[in-house]
PDB file of C-alpha atoms in Angstrom:
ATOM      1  CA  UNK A   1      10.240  14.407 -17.137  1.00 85.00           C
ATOM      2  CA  UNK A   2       7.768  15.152 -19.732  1.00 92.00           C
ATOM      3  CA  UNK A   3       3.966  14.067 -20.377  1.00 94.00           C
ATOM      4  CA  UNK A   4       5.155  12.031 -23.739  1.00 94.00           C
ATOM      5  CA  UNK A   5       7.282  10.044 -20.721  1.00 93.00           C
ATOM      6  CA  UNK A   6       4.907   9.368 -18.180  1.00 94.00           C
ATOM      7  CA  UNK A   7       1.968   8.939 -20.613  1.00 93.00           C
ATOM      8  CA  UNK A   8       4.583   6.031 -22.232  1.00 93.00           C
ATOM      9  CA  UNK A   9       5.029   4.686 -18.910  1.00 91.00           C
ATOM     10  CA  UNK A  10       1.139   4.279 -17.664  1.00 92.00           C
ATOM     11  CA  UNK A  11       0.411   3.305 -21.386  1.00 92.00           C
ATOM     12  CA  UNK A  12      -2.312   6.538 -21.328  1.00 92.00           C
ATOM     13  CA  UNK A  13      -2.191   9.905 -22.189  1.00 94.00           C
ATOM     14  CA  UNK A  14      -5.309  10.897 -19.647  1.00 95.00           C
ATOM     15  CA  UNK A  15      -2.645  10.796 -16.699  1.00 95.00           C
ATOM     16  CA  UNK A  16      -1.052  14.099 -14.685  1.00 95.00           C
ATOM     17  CA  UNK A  17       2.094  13.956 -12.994  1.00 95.00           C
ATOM     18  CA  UNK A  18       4.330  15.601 -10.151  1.00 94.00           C
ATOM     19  CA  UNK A  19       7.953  15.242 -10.202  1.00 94.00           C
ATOM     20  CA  UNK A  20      10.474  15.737  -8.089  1.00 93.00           C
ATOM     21  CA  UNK A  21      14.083  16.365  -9.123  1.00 89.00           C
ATOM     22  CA  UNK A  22      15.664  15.794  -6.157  1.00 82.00           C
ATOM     23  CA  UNK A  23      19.494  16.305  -5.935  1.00 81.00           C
ATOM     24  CA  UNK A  24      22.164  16.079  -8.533  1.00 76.00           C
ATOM     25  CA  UNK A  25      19.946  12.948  -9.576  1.00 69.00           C
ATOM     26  CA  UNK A  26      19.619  11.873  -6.396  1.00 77.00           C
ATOM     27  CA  UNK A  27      15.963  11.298  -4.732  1.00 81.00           C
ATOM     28  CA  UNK A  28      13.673  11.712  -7.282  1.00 90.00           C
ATOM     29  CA  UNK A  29      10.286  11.263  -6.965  1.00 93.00           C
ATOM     30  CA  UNK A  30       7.412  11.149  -9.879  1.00 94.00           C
ATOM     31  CA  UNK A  31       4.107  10.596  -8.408  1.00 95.00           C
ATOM     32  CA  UNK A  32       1.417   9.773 -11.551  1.00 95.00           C
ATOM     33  CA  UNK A  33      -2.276   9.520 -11.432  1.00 95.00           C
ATOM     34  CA  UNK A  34      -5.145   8.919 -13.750  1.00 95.00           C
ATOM     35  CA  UNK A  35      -7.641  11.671 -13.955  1.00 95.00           C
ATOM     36  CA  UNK A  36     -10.524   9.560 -14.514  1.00 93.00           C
ATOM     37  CA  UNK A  37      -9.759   8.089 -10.388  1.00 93.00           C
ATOM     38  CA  UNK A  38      -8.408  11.153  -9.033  1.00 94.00           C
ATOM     39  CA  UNK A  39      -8.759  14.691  -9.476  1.00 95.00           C
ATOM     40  CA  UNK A  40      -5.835  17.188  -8.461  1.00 95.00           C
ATOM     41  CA  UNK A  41      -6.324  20.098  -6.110  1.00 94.00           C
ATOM     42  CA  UNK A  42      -3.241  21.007  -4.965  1.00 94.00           C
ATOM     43  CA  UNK A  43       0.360  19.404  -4.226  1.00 95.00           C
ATOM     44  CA  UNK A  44       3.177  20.492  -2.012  1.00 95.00           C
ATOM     45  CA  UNK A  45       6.988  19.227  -3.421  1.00 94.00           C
ATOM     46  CA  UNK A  46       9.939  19.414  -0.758  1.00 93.00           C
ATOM     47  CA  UNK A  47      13.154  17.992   0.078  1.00 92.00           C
ATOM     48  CA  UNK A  48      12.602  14.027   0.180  1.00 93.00           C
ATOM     49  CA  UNK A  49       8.779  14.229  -0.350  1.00 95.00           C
ATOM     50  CA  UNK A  50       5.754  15.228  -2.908  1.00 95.00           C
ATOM     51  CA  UNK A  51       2.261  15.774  -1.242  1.00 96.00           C
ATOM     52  CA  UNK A  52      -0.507  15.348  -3.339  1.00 93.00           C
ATOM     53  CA  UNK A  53      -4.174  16.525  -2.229  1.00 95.00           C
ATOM     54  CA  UNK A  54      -6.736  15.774  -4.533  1.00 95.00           C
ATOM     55  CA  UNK A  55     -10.219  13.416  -4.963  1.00 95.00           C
ATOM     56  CA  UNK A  56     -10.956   9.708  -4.849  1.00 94.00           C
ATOM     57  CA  UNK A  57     -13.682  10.248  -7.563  1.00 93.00           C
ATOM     58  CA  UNK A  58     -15.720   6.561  -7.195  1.00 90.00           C
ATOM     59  CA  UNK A  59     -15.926   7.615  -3.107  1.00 90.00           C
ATOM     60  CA  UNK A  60     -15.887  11.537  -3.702  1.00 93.00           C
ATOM     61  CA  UNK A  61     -13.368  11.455  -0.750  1.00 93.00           C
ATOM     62  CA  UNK A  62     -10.697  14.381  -0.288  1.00 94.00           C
ATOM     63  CA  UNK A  63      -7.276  12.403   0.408  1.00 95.00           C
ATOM     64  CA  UNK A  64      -3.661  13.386   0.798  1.00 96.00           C
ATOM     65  CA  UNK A  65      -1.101  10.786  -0.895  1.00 96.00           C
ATOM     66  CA  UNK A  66       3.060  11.581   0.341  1.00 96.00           C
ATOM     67  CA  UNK A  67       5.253  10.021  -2.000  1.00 96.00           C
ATOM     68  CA  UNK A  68       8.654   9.621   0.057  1.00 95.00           C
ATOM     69  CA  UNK A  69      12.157   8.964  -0.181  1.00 93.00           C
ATOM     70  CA  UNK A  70      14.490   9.467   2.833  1.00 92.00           C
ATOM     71  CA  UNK A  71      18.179  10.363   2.830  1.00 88.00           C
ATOM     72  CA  UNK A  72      20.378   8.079   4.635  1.00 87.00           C
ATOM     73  CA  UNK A  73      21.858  10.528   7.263  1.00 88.00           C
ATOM     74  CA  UNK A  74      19.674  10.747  10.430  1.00 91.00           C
ATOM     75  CA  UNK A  75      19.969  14.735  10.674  1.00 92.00           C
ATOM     76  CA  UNK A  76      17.834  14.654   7.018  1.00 91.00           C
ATOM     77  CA  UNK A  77      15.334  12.012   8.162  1.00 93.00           C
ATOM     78  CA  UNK A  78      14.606  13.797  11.395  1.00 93.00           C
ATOM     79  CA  UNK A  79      14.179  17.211   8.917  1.00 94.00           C
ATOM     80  CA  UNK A  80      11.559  15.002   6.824  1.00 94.00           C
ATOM     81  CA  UNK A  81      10.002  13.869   9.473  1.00 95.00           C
ATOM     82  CA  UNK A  82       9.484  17.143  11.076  1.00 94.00           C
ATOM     83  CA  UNK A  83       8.018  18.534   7.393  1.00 95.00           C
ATOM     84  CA  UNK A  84       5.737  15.956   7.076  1.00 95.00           C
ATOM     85  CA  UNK A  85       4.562  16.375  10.373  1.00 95.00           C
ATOM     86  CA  UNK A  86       3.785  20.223  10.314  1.00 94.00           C
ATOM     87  CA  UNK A  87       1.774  19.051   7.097  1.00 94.00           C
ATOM     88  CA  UNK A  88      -0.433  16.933   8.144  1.00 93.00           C
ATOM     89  CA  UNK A  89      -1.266  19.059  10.559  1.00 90.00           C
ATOM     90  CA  UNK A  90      -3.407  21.421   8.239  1.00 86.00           C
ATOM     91  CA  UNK A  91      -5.191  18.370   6.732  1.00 83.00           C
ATOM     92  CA  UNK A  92      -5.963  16.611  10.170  1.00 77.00           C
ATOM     93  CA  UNK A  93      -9.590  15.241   9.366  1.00 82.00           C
ATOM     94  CA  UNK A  94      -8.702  13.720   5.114  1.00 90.00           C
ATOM     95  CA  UNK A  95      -7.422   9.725   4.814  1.00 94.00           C
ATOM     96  CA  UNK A  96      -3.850  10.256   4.489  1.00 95.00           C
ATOM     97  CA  UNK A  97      -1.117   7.567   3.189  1.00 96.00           C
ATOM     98  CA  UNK A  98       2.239   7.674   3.486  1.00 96.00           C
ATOM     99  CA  UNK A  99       4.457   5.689   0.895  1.00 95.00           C
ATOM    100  CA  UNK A 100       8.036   4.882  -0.060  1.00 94.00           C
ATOM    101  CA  UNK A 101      11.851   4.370   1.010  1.00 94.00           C
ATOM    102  CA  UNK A 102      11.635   5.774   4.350  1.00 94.00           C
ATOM    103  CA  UNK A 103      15.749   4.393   4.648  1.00 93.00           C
ATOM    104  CA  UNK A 104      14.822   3.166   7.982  1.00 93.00           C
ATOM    105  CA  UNK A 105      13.290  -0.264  10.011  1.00 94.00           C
ATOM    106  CA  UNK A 106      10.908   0.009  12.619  1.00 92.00           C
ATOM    107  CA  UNK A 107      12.255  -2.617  14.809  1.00 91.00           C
ATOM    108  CA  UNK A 108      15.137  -5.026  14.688  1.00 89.00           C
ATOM    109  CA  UNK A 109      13.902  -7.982  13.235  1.00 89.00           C
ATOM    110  CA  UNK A 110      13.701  -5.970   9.936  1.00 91.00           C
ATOM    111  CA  UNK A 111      16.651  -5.853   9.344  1.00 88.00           C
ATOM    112  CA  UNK A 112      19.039  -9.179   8.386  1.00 88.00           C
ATOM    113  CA  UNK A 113      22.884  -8.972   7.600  1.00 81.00           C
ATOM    114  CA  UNK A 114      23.588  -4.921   9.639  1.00 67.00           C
ATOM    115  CA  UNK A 115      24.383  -4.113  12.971  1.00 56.00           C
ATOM    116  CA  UNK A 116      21.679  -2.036  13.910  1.00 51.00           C
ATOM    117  CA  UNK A 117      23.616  -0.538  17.478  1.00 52.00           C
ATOM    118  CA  UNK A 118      24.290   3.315  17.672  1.00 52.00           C
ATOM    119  CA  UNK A 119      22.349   5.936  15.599  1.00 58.00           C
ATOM    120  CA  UNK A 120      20.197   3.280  14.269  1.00 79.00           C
ATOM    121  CA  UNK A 121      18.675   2.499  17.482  1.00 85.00           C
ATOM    122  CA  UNK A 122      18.238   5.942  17.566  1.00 87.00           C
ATOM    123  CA  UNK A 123      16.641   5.934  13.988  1.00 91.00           C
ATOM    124  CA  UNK A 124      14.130   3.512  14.476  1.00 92.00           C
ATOM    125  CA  UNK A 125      13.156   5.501  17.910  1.00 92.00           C
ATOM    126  CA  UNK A 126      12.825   8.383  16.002  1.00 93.00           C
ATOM    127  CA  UNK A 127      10.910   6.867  13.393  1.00 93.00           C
ATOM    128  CA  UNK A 128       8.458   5.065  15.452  1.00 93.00           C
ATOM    129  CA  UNK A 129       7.739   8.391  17.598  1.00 93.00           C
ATOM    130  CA  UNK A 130       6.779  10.338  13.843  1.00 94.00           C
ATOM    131  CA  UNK A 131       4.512   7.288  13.180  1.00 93.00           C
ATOM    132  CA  UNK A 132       2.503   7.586  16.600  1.00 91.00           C
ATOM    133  CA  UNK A 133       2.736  11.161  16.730  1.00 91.00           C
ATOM    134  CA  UNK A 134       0.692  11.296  13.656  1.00 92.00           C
ATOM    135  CA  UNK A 135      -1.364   8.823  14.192  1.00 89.00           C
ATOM    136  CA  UNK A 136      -0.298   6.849  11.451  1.00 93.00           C
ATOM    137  CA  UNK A 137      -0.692   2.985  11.709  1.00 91.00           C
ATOM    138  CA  UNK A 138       1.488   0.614   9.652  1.00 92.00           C
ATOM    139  CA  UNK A 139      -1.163  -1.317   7.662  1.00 90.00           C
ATOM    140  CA  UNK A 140      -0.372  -5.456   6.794  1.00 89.00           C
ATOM    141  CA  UNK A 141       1.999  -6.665   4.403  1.00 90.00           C
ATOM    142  CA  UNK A 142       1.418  -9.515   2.053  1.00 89.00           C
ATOM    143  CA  UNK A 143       4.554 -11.256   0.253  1.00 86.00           C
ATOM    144  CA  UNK A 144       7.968 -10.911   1.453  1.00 86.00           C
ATOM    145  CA  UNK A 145       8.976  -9.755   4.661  1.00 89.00           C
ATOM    146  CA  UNK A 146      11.814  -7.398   3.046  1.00 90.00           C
ATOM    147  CA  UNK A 147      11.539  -4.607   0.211  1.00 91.00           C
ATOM    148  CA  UNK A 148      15.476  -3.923  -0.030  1.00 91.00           C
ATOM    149  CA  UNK A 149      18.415  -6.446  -1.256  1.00 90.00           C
ATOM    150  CA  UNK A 150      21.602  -5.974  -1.104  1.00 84.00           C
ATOM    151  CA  UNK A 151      23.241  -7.169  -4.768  1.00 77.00           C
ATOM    152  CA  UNK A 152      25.357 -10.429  -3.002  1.00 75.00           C
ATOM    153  CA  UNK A 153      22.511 -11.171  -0.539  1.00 72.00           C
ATOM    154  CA  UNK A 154      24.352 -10.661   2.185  1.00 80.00           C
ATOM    155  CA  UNK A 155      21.887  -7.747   3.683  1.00 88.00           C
ATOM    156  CA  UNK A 156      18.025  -7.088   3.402  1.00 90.00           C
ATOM    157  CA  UNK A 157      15.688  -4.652   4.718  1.00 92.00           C
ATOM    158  CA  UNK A 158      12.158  -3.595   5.390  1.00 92.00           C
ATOM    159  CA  UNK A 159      12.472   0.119   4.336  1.00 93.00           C
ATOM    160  CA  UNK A 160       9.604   0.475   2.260  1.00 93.00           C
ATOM    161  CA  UNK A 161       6.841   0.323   3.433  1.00 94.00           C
ATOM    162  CA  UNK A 162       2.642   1.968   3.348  1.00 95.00           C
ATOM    163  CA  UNK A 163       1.715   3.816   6.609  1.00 95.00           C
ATOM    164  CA  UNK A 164      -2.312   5.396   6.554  1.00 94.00           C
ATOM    165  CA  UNK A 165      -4.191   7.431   8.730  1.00 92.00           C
ATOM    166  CA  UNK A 166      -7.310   6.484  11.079  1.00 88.00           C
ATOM    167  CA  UNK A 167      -9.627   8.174   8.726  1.00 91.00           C
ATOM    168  CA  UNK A 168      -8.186   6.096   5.612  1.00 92.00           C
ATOM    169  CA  UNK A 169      -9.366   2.737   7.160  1.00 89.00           C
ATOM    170  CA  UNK A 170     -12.037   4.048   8.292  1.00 86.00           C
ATOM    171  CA  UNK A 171     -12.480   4.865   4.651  1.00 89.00           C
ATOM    172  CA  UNK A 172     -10.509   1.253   3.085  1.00 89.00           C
ATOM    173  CA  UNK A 173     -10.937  -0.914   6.286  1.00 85.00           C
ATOM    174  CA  UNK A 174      -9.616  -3.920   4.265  1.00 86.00           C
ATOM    175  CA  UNK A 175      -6.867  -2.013   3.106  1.00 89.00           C
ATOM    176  CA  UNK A 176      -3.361  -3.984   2.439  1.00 91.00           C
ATOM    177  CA  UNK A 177      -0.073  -3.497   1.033  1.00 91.00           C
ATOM    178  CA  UNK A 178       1.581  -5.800  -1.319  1.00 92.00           C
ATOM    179  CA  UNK A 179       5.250  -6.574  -1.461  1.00 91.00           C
ATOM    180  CA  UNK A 180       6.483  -7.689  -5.226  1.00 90.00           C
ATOM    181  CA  UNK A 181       8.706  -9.796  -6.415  1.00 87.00           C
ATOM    182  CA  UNK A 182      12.305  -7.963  -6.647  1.00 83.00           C
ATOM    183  CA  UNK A 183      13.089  -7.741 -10.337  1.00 81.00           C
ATOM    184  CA  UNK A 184      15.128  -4.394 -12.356  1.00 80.00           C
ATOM    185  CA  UNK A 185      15.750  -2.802  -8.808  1.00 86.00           C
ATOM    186  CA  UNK A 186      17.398  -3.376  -5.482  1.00 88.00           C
ATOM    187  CA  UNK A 187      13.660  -2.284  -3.868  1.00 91.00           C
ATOM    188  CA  UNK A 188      10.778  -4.471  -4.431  1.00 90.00           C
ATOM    189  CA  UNK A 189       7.329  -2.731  -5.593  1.00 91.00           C
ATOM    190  CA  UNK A 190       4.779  -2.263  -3.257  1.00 92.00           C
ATOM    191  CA  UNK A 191       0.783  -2.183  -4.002  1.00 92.00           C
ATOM    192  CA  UNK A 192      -2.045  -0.826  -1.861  1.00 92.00           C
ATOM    193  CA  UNK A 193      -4.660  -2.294  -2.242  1.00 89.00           C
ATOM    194  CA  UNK A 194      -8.275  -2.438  -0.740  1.00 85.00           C
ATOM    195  CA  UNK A 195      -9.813  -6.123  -0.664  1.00 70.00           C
ATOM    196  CA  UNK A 196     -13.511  -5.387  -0.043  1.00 59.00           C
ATOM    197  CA  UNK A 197     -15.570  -6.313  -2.480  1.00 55.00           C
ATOM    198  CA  UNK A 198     -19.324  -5.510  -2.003  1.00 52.00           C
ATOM    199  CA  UNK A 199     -21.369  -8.018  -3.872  1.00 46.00           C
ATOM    200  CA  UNK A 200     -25.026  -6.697  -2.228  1.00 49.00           C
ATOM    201  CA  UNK A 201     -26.947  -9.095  -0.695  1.00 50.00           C
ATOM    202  CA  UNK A 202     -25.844 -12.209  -2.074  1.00 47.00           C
ATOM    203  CA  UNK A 203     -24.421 -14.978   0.802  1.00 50.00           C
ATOM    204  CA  UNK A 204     -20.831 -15.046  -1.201  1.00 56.00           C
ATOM    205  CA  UNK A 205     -17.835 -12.926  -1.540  1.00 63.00           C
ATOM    206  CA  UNK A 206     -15.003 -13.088  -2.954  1.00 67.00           C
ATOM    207  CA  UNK A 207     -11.553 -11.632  -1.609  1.00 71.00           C
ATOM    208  CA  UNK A 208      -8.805 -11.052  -4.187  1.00 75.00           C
ATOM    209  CA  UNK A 209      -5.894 -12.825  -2.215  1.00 75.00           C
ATOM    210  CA  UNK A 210      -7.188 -16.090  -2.554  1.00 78.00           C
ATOM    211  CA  UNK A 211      -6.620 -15.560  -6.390  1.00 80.00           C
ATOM    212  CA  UNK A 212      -2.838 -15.519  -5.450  1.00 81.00           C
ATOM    213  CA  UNK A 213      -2.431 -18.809  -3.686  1.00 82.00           C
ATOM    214  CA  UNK A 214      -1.075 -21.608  -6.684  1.00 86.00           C
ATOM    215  CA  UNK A 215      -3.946 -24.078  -5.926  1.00 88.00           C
ATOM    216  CA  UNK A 216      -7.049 -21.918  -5.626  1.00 89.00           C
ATOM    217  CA  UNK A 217      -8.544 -22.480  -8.682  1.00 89.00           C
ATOM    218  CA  UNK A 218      -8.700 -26.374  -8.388  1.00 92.00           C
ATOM    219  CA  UNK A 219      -9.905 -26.475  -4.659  1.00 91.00           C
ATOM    220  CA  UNK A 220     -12.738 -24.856  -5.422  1.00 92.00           C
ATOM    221  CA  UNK A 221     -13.177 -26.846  -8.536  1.00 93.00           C
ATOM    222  CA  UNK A 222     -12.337 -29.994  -6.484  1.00 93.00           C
ATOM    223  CA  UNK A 223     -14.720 -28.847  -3.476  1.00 92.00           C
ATOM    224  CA  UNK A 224     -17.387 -27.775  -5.954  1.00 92.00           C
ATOM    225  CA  UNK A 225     -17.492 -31.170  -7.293  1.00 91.00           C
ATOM    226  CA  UNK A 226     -17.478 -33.176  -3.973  1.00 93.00           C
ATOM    227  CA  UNK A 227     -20.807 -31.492  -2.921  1.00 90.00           C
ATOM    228  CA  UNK A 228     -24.119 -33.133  -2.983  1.00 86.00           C
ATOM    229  CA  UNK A 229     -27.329 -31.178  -2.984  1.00 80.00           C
ATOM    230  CA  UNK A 230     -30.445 -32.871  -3.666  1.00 77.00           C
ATOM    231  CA  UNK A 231     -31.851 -29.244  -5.015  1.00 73.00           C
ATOM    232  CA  UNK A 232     -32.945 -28.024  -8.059  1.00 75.00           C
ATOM    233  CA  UNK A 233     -31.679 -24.363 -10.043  1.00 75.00           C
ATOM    234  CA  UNK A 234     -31.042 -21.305  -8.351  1.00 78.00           C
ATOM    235  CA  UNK A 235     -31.610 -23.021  -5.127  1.00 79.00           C
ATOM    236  CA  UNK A 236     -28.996 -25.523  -5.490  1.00 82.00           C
ATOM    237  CA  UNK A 237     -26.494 -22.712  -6.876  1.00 85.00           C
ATOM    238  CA  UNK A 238     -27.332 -20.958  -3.527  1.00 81.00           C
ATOM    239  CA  UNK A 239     -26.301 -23.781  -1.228  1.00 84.00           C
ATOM    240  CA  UNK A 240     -23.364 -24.805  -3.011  1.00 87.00           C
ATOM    241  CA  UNK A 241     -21.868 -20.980  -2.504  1.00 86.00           C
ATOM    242  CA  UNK A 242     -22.508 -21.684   0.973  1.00 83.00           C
ATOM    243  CA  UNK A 243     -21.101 -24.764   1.857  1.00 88.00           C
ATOM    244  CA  UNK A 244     -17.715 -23.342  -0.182  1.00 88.00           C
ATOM    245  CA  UNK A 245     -17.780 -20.259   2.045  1.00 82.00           C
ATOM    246  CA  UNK A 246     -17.072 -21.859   4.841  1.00 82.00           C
ATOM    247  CA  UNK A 247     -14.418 -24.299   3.363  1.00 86.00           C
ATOM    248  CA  UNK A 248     -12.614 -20.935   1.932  1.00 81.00           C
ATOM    249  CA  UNK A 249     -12.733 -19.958   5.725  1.00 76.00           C
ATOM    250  CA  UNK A 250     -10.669 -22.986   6.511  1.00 79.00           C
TER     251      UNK A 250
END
C-alpha cells in the first residue's frame, strides 16, 4: 500500500493508514482514518488483526478500533481470539469495537445452505465464550440478515459482523450497524453508525433510518398536509412537529 493509494481511495490526502499484509496475499487488512475525526496514538498489527488506539476528536474520547479477519481453521481462530483477549485486557476502561470477517456464526440460524455439526458447533461455542468473556455485546443489525454469499446462492452467512464494549454504548447508546447491499464482493459492507441526533430543546428529532424507508418523504408530506391547526407562525410550526412525532412513532 502506499498514501497516493489510500488517499485515491478516501478521495483525501488528510487520511493515515495501517496495513496489514497478511499471508502470501492472504488476510489483509488496511484500516484508514481521517485525521481531522481521529487522532493516532498507537496501533498493534498481528496475525488476523490491526488494533488501533487513538482519539474520537468531536467527543475527546480515547477508543480502541480491531480491524479483523479470521482464518478458517478453528486452531487459528481460537489463537485470535486468545490475542485479542490478552489485549483488551490493558485497555479495560476505553469504548472498544470489534469489526470484520470473524469466519464464524454465533448461532445456527446464521447460517443457510452448511451443515453446521462437528467443529462448528464447537466454533460458535468458542466464539460466543470470547464475546462474553470480554464483555463484548453484539450491537443491532439493520438490512440483511447475512454478510457472506456464496457465488450460486446456494450458501449464506452472518460472519461479519460489529461487536462493542459496555463503555462504547455508554459512549454511542444509539449505536447500529448497517448491512449493505452485496455488490464487487462475496461480503457485504457493513456501517456503524450512531443515530442520536441532539437537536437541544426543541420537541422534534429526527433519526436517520427513517430516511431509508422508500415512502418517508411523502408520509410526512401527506401527514403534514392532513393536519389542521387553527394557529398562527411559530406556534402553529410547533404543533404540527408534534402531532408528526407521534405518527413517526407509529
Amino acid at each position: 500500500m502506499s498514501d497516493a493509494q489510500c488517499f485515491s481511495m478516501w478521495g483525501d490526502s488528510n487520511v493515515g493508514w495501517l496495513h496489514n499484509e497478511g499471508e502470501n496475499g492472504a488476510g489483509s487488512l488496511l484500516t484508514m482514518w481521517h485525521k481531522e475525526v481521529f487522532l493516532y496514538q498507537s496501533h498493534l498489527i498481528g496475525k488476523g488483526f490491526i488494533v488501533f488506539f487513538g482519539k474520537h476528536m468531536q467527543t475527546d474520547t480515547d477508543i480502541v478500533v480491531v480491524n479483523v479477519y479470521s482464518a478458517c481453521n478453528l486452531q487459528d481462530k481460537k489463537t485470535l481470539w486468545g490475542e485479542l483477549s490478552s489485549i483488551k485486557t490493558t485497555h479495560q476502561k476505553c469504548p472498544w469495537c470489534f469489526i470484520g470477517d470473524f469466519n464464524v456464526v454465533r448461532r445456527t440460524n446464521e447460517r443457510k445452505g452448511k451443515s453446521t455439526r462437528g467443529s462448528q458447533t464447537s466454533e460458535i461455542r468458542l466464539f460466543n465464550e470470547f464475546i462474553e468473556g470480554n464483555l463484548l455485546l453484539d450491537i443491532p443489525i439493520v438490512g440483511m440478515k447475512y454478510t457472506w454469499f456464496k457465488a450460486n446462492g446456494s450458501a449464506k452467512s452472518r460472519l461479519d459482523r460489529v461487536l462493542v464494549s459496555e463503555e462504547w454504548i455508554q459512549k454511542w447508546p444509539m449505536c447500529k450497524q448497517y448491512i449493505q447491499p452485496r455488490e464487487v464482493s462475496d461480503h457485504c459492507a457493513v456501517i456503524v453508525k450512531s443515530m442520536l441526533k441532539d437537536w437541544g430543546p426543541q420537541p422534534f428529532r429526527s433519526i436517520d433510518a427513517w430516511l431509508m424507508e422508500s415512502n418517508f418523504k411523502e408520509l410526512v408530506k401527506d401527514k403534514w398536509n392532513s393536519y389542521v391547526v387553527r394557529r398562527d407562525g411559530i406556534t402553529n410550526f410547533k404543533d404540527k412537529l408534534k402531532i408528526l412525532k407521534e405518527d413517526l412513532k407509529v
